[in-house]
Each structure stands twice: as C-alpha cells, then as structure tokens.
mmCIF file of C-alpha atoms and ligand atoms in Angstrom:
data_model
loop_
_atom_site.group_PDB
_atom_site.id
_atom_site.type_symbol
_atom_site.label_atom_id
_atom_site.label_comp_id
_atom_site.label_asym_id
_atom_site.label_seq_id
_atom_site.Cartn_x
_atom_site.Cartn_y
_atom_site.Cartn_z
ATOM 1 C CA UNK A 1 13.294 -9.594 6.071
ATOM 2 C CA UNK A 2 9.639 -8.699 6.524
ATOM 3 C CA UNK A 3 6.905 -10.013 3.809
ATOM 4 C CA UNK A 4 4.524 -7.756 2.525
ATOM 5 C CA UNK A 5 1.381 -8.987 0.332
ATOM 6 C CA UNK A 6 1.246 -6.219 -2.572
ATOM 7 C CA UNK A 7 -2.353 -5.025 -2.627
ATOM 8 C CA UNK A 8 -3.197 -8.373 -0.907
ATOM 9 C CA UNK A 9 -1.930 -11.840 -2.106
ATOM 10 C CA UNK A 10 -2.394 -10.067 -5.914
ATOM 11 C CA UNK A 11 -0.654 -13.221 -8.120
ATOM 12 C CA UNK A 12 -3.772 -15.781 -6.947
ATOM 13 C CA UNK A 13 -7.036 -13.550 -6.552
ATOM 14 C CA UNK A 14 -7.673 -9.872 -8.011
ATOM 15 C CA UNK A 15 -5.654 -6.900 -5.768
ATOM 16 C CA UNK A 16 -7.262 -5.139 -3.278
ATOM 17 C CA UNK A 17 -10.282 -7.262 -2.871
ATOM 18 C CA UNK A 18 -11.220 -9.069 0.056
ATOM 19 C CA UNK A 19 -10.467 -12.487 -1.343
ATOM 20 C CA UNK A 20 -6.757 -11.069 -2.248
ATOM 21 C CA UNK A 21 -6.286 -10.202 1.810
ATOM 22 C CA UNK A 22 -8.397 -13.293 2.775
ATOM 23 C CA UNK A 23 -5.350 -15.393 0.770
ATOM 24 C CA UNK A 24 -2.258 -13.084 2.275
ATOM 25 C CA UNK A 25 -3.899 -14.084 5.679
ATOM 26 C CA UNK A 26 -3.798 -17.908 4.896
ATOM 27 C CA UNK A 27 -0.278 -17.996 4.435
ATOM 28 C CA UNK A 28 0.511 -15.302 7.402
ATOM 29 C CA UNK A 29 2.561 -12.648 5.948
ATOM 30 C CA UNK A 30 3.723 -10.379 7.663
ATOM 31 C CA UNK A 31 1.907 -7.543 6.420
ATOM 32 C CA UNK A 32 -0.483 -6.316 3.638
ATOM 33 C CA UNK A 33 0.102 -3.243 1.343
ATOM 34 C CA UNK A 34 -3.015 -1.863 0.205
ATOM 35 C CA UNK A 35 -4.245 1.619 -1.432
ATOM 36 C CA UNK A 36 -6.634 4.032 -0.757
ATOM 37 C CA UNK A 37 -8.639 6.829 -2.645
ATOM 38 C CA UNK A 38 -12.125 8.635 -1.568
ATOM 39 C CA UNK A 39 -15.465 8.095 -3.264
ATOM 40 C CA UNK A 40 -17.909 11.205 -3.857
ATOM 41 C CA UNK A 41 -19.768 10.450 -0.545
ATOM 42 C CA UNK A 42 -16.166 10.737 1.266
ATOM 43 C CA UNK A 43 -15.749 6.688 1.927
ATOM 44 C CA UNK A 44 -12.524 5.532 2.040
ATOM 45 C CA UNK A 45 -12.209 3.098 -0.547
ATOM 46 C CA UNK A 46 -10.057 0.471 -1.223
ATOM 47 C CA UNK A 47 -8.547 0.463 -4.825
ATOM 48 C CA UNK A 48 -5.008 0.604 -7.082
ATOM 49 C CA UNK A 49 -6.274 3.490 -9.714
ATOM 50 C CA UNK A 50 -7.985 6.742 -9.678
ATOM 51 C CA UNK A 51 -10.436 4.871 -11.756
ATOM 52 C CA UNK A 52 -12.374 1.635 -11.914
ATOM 53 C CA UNK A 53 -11.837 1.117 -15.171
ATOM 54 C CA UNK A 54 -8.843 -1.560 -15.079
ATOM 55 C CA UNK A 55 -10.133 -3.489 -11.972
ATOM 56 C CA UNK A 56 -14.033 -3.515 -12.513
ATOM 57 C CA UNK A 57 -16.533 -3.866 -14.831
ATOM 58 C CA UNK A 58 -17.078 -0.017 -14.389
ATOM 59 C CA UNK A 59 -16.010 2.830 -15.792
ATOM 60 C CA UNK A 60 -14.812 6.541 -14.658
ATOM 61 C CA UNK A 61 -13.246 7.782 -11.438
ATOM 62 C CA UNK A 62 -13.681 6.528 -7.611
ATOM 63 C CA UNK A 63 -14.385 10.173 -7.071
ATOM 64 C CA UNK A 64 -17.400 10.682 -8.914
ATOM 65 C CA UNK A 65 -18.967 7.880 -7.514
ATOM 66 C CA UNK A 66 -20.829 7.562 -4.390
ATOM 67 C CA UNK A 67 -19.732 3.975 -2.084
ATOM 68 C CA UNK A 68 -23.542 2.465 -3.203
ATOM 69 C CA UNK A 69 -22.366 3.178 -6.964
ATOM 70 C CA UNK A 70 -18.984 1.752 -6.328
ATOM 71 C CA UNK A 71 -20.549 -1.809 -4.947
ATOM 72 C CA UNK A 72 -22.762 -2.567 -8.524
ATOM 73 C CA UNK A 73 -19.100 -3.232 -9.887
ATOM 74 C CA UNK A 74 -17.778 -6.681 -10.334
ATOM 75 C CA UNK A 75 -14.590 -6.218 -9.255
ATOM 76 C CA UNK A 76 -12.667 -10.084 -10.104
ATOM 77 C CA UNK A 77 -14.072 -11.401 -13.308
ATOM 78 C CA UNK A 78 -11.522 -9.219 -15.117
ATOM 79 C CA UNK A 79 -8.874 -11.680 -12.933
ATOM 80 C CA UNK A 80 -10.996 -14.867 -13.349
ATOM 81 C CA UNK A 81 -14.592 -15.946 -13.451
ATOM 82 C CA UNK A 82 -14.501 -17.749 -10.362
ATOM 83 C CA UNK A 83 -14.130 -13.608 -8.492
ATOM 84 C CA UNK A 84 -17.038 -12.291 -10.455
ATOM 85 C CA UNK A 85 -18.889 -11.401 -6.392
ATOM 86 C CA UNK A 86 -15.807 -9.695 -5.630
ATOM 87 C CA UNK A 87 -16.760 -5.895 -5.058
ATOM 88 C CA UNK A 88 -14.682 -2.867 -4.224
ATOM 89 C CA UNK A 89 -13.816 -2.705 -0.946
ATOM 90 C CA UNK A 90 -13.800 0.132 1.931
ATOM 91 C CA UNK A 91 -11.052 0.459 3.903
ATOM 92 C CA UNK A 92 -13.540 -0.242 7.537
ATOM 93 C CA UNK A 93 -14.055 -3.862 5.466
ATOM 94 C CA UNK A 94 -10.329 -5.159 5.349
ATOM 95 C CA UNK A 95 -10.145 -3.660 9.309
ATOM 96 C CA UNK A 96 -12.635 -6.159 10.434
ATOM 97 C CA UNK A 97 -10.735 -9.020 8.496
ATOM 98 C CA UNK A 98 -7.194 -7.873 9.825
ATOM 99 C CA UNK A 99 -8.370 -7.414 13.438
ATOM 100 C CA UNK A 100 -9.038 -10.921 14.118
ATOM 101 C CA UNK A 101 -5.286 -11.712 13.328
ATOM 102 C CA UNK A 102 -1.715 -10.085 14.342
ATOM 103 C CA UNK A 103 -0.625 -8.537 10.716
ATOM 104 C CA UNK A 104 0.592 -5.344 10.198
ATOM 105 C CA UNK A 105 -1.169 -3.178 7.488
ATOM 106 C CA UNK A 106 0.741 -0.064 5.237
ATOM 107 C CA UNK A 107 -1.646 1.551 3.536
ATOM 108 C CA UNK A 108 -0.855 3.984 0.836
ATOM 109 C CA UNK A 109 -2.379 6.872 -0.111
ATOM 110 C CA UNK A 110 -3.087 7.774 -3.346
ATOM 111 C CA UNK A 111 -2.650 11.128 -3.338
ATOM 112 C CA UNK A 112 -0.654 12.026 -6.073
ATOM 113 C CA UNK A 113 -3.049 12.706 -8.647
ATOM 114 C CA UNK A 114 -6.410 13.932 -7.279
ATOM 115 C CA UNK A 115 -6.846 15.908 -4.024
ATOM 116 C CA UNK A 116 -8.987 14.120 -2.354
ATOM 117 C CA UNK A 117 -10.836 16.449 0.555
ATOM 118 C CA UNK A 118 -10.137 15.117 4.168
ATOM 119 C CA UNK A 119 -8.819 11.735 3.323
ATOM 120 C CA UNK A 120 -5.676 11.782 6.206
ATOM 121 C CA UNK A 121 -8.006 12.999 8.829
ATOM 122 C CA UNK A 122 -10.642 10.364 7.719
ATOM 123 C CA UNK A 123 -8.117 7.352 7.537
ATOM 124 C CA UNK A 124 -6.726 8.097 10.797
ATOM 125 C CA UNK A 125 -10.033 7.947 12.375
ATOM 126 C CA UNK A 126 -10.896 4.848 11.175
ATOM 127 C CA UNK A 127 -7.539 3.388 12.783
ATOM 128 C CA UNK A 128 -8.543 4.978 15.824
ATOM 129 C CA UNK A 129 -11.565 3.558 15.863
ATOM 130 C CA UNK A 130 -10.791 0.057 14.920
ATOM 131 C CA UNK A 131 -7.680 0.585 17.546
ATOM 132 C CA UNK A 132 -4.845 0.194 14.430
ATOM 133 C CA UNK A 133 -2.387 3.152 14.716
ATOM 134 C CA UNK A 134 -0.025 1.246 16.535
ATOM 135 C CA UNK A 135 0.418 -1.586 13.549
ATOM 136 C CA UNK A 136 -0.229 0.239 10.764
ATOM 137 C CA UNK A 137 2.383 2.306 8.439
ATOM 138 C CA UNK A 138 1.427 4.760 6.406
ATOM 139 C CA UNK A 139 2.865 5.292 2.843
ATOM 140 C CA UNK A 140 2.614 8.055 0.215
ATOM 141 C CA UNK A 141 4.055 9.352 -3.026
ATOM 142 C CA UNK A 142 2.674 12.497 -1.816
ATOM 143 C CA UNK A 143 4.992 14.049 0.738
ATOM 144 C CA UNK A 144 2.517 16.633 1.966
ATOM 145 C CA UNK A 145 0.186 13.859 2.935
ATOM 146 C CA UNK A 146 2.504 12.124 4.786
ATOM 147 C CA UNK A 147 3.176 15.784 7.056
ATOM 148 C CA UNK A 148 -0.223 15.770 7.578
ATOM 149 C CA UNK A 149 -0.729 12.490 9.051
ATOM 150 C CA UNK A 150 2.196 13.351 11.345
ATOM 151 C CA UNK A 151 1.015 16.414 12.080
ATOM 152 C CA UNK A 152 -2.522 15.063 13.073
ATOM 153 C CA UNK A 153 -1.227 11.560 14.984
ATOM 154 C CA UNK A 154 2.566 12.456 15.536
ATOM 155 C CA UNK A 155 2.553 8.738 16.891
ATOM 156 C CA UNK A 156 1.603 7.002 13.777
ATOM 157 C CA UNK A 157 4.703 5.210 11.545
ATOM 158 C CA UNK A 158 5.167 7.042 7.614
ATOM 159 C CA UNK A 159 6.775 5.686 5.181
ATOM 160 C CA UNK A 160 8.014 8.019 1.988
ATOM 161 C CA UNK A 161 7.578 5.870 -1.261
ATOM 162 C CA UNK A 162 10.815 6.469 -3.148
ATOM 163 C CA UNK A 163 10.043 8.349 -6.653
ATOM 164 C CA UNK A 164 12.481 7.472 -9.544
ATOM 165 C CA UNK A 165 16.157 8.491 -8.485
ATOM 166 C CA UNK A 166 16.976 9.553 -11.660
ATOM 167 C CA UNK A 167 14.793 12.135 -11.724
ATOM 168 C CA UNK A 168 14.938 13.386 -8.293
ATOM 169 C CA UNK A 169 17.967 14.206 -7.090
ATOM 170 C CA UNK A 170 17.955 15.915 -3.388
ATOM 171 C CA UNK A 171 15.455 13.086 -2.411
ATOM 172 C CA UNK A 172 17.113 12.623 1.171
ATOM 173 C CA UNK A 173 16.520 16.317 1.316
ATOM 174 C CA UNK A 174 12.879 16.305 0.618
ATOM 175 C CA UNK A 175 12.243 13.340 3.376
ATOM 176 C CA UNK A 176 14.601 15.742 6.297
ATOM 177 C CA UNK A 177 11.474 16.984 7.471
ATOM 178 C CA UNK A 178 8.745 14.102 7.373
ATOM 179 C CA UNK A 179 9.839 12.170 10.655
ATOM 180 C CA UNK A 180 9.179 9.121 8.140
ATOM 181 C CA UNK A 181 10.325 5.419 10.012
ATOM 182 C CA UNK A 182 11.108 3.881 6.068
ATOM 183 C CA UNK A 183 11.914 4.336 2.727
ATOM 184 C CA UNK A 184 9.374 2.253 0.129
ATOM 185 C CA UNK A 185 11.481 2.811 -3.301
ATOM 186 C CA UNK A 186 10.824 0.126 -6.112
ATOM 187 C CA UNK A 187 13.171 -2.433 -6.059
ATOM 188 C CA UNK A 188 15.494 -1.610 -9.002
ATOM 189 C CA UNK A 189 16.894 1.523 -6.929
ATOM 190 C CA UNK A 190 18.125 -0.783 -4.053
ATOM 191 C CA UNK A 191 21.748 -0.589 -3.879
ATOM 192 C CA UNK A 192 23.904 -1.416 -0.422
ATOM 193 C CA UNK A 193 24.835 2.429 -0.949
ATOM 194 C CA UNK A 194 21.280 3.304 -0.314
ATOM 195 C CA UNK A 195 20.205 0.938 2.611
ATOM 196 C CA UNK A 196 23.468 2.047 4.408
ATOM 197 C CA UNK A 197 22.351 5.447 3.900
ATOM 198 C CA UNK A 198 19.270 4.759 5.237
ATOM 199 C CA UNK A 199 20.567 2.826 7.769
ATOM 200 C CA UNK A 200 22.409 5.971 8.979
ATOM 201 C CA UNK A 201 19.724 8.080 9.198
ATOM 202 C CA UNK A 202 17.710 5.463 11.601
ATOM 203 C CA UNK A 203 15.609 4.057 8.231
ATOM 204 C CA UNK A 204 14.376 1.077 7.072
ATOM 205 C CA UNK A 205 13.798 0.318 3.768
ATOM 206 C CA UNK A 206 11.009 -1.776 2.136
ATOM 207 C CA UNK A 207 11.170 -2.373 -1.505
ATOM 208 C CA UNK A 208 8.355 -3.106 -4.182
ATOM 209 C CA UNK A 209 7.412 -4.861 -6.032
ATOM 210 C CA UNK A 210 10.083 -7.815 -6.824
ATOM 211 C CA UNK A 211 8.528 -10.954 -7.626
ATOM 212 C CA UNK A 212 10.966 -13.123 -9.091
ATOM 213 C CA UNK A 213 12.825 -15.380 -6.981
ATOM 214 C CA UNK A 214 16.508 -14.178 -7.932
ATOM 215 C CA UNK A 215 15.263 -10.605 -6.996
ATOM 216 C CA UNK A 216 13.913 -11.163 -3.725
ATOM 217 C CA UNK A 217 17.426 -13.202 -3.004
ATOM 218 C CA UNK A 218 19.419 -10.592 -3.901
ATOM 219 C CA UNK A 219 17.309 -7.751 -1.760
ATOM 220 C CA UNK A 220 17.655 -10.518 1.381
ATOM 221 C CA UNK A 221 21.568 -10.606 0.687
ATOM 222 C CA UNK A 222 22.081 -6.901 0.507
ATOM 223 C CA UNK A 223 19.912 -6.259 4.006
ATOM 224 C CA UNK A 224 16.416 -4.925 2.612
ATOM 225 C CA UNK A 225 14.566 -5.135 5.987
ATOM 226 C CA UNK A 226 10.910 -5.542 3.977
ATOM 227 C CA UNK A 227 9.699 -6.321 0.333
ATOM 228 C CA UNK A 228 6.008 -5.799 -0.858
ATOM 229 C CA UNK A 229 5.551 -8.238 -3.308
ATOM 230 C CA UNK A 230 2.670 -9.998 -5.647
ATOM 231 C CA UNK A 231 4.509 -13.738 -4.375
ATOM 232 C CA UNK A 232 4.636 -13.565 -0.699
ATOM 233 C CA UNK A 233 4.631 -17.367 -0.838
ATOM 234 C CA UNK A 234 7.853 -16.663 -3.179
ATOM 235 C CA UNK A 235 9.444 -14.550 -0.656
ATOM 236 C CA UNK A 236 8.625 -16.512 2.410
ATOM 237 C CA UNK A 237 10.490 -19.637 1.191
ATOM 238 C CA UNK A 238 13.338 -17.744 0.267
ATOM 239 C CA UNK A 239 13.391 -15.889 3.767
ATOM 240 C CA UNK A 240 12.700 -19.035 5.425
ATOM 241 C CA UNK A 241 15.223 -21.230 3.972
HETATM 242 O O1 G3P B 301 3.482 1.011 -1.787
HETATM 243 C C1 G3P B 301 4.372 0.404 -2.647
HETATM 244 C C2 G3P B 301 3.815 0.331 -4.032
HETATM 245 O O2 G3P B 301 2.532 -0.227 -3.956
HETATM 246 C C3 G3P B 301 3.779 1.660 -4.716
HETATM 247 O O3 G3P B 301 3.402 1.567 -6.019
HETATM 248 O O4 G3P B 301 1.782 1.763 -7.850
HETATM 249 O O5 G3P B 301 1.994 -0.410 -6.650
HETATM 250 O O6 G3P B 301 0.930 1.499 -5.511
HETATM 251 P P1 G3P B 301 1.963 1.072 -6.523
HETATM 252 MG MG1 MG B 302 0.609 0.711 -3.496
#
C-alpha cells in the first residue's frame, strides 16, 4: 500500500507549506497530496481553501489576490509560532523541492467551487516544464476538470475523488468516460465491494484521509492500494511491519 502525505506531512508543520513537504520528504513517502487554486494574476497557488482565511493571517479569497499580495501572509503561526516565515506557496516552489528526489506528487484541483480561468492548461505546463507528467496524478472533485486535463495531455494519470455515496448514486457511471487510473473516495466508503469493483474496471483506489492506526490497518487488510493521510509516519509502520 502506497503512502501519501495529505497536503504535505500536515500532523507536524502547517499543510501545504513548504516546511509540511520539506517533513513528508524526510521520512520518504511515497507521495504528497497537495491542492491547488489560482490567484488574480493567474499563479498557481498552493492552498486547502478558496480563502486564506483559515491558514493565514489574511483574509478573503486566493482569487482576488495577486501572488505579491498572497506572500505578506504568515501562513504557520496559526499551527505554531515556530512557522510564523511560512508563506503560501506556488505550485513552481514545491516542483523545485520534489525534483531533487523520486516522489510522486497528486495534486488536486480545487475546482469545485470557483471557476478558475485556465488553471488545467496552466498546471500542465508547469509539469511540462519542470518534466513531471510522468509522476504526477491528477485529482479532482470536479469531473469536467479532470476531461480537460485528458483532453489536453491524454498521457497524464487522473484520479476522480469519490463524492459522498449516499448522495450519488450512478457514480461508476459518471467516471465511464474520464479514462481516470484511480478512485480517491474518503476512507469511510471503502468496502471490499468497492475495491473489487474497482479492481474490475482496471482501478486503483486511494483513500483519504484515515489517520488512526486501526483505520489504516483495516484499509491495508481489505487491499486499498494507497491512503493520503495527515500520519504518514503512522501508515508507514503499519505497512512496513
Ligand atoms: O485528495 C484527497 C483529499 O485531499 C480530498 O479532500 O478536502 O482534503 O482536499 P480535501
Ligand atoms: Mg486535497
């Protein structure tokens, strides 16, 4: 089972900042789950919410600002004092701390609530640039996003982020047409019924965001080929041992 660090090793320094994916490096996951939105100037920024609000000392949406506006933030003293340099990151800064090493990257669009001009074609030319299509996978609530991508680098992986079962019912139906290679749902919908569906249909499946140690086991047990989770460290020893 493959390790992802949730918006960067998120349980010791604050997500998405380049201290979070400095830590998930240290203890070599596998991969690092991150999320991206697009500032006013069209910079692909790195960041959880449409807004800065819960992660920064800022306030008001990534849209509305330009990337200069976005870097007067102090992006880790709402984690801990000892973060208070972090800033918000672009997307270009955690591909010149990943390229030094082997790790895979899924980043996931956050697309869902704002449309956000341009944001697949400029993504994919940053991981053409920095030479990443071929380990990165990218993920989506947003299904049109994800045919876009595809549509614009056929060769690039998808993923199609599982919305809540229970209130979508001809999900394998929506995904027919999206050439995804996974399924991300959260971790409470994987059954052994859905991986072997998956499984029939050629698809992996990589759950978020289980972070206690009895979850993890059980997701190993059942054949989850991934989890994205705030305890890498958690999920490596159980893997491991
Ligand atoms: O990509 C998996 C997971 O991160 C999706 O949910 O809200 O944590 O981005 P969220
Ligand atoms: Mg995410």
């Amino acid at each position: 089972m493959k390790v992802f660090a949730h918006r960067g090793l998120s349980s010791i320094a604050p997500e998405n900042t380049m201290a979070a994916f400095e830590r998930a490096i240290v203890i070599n996951v596998d991969g690092i789950e991150t999320d991206v939105q697009l500032s006013r100037d069209g910079k692909i920024v790195i960041c959880h919410d449409e807004k800065v609000d819960r992660t920064t000392n800022g306030r008001g949406y990534i849209k509305d600002f330009s990337w200069e506006e976005l870097q007067a933030f102090d992006a880790g003293s709402w984690f801990s004092p000892e973060f208070a340099k972090a800033r918000i990151p672009g997307l270009e800064d955690l591909l010149n701390l990943v390229r030094k090493t082997d790790l895979c990257l899924n980043i996931e669009l956050k697309t869902d609530k704002f449309f956000y001009p341009q944001i697949e074609e400029k993504v994919l030319e940053l991981l053409e640039k920095y030479d990443f299509v071929d380990r990165v996978r990218i993920s989506s609530f947003n299904y049109e996003s994800l045919l876009k991508v595809k549509a614009i680098l056929p060769q690039i992986e998808t993923a199609a982020i599982m919305k809540d079962p229970n209130l979508v019912s001809n999900f394998w139906d929506q995904i027919s047409d999206l050439t995804v290679k996974a399924i991300h749902p959260s971790y409470q919908y994987v059954t052994t019924e859905l991986i072997d569906e998956a499984r029939k249909r050629g698809l992996e499946v990589n759950a978020w965001t289980p972070n206690q140690p009895e979850e993890i086991r059980h997701l190993l047990k059942i054949g989850t080929h991934g989890v994205i989770t705030d305890f890498p460290d958690r999920a490596q020893c159980i893997v491991g041992a």
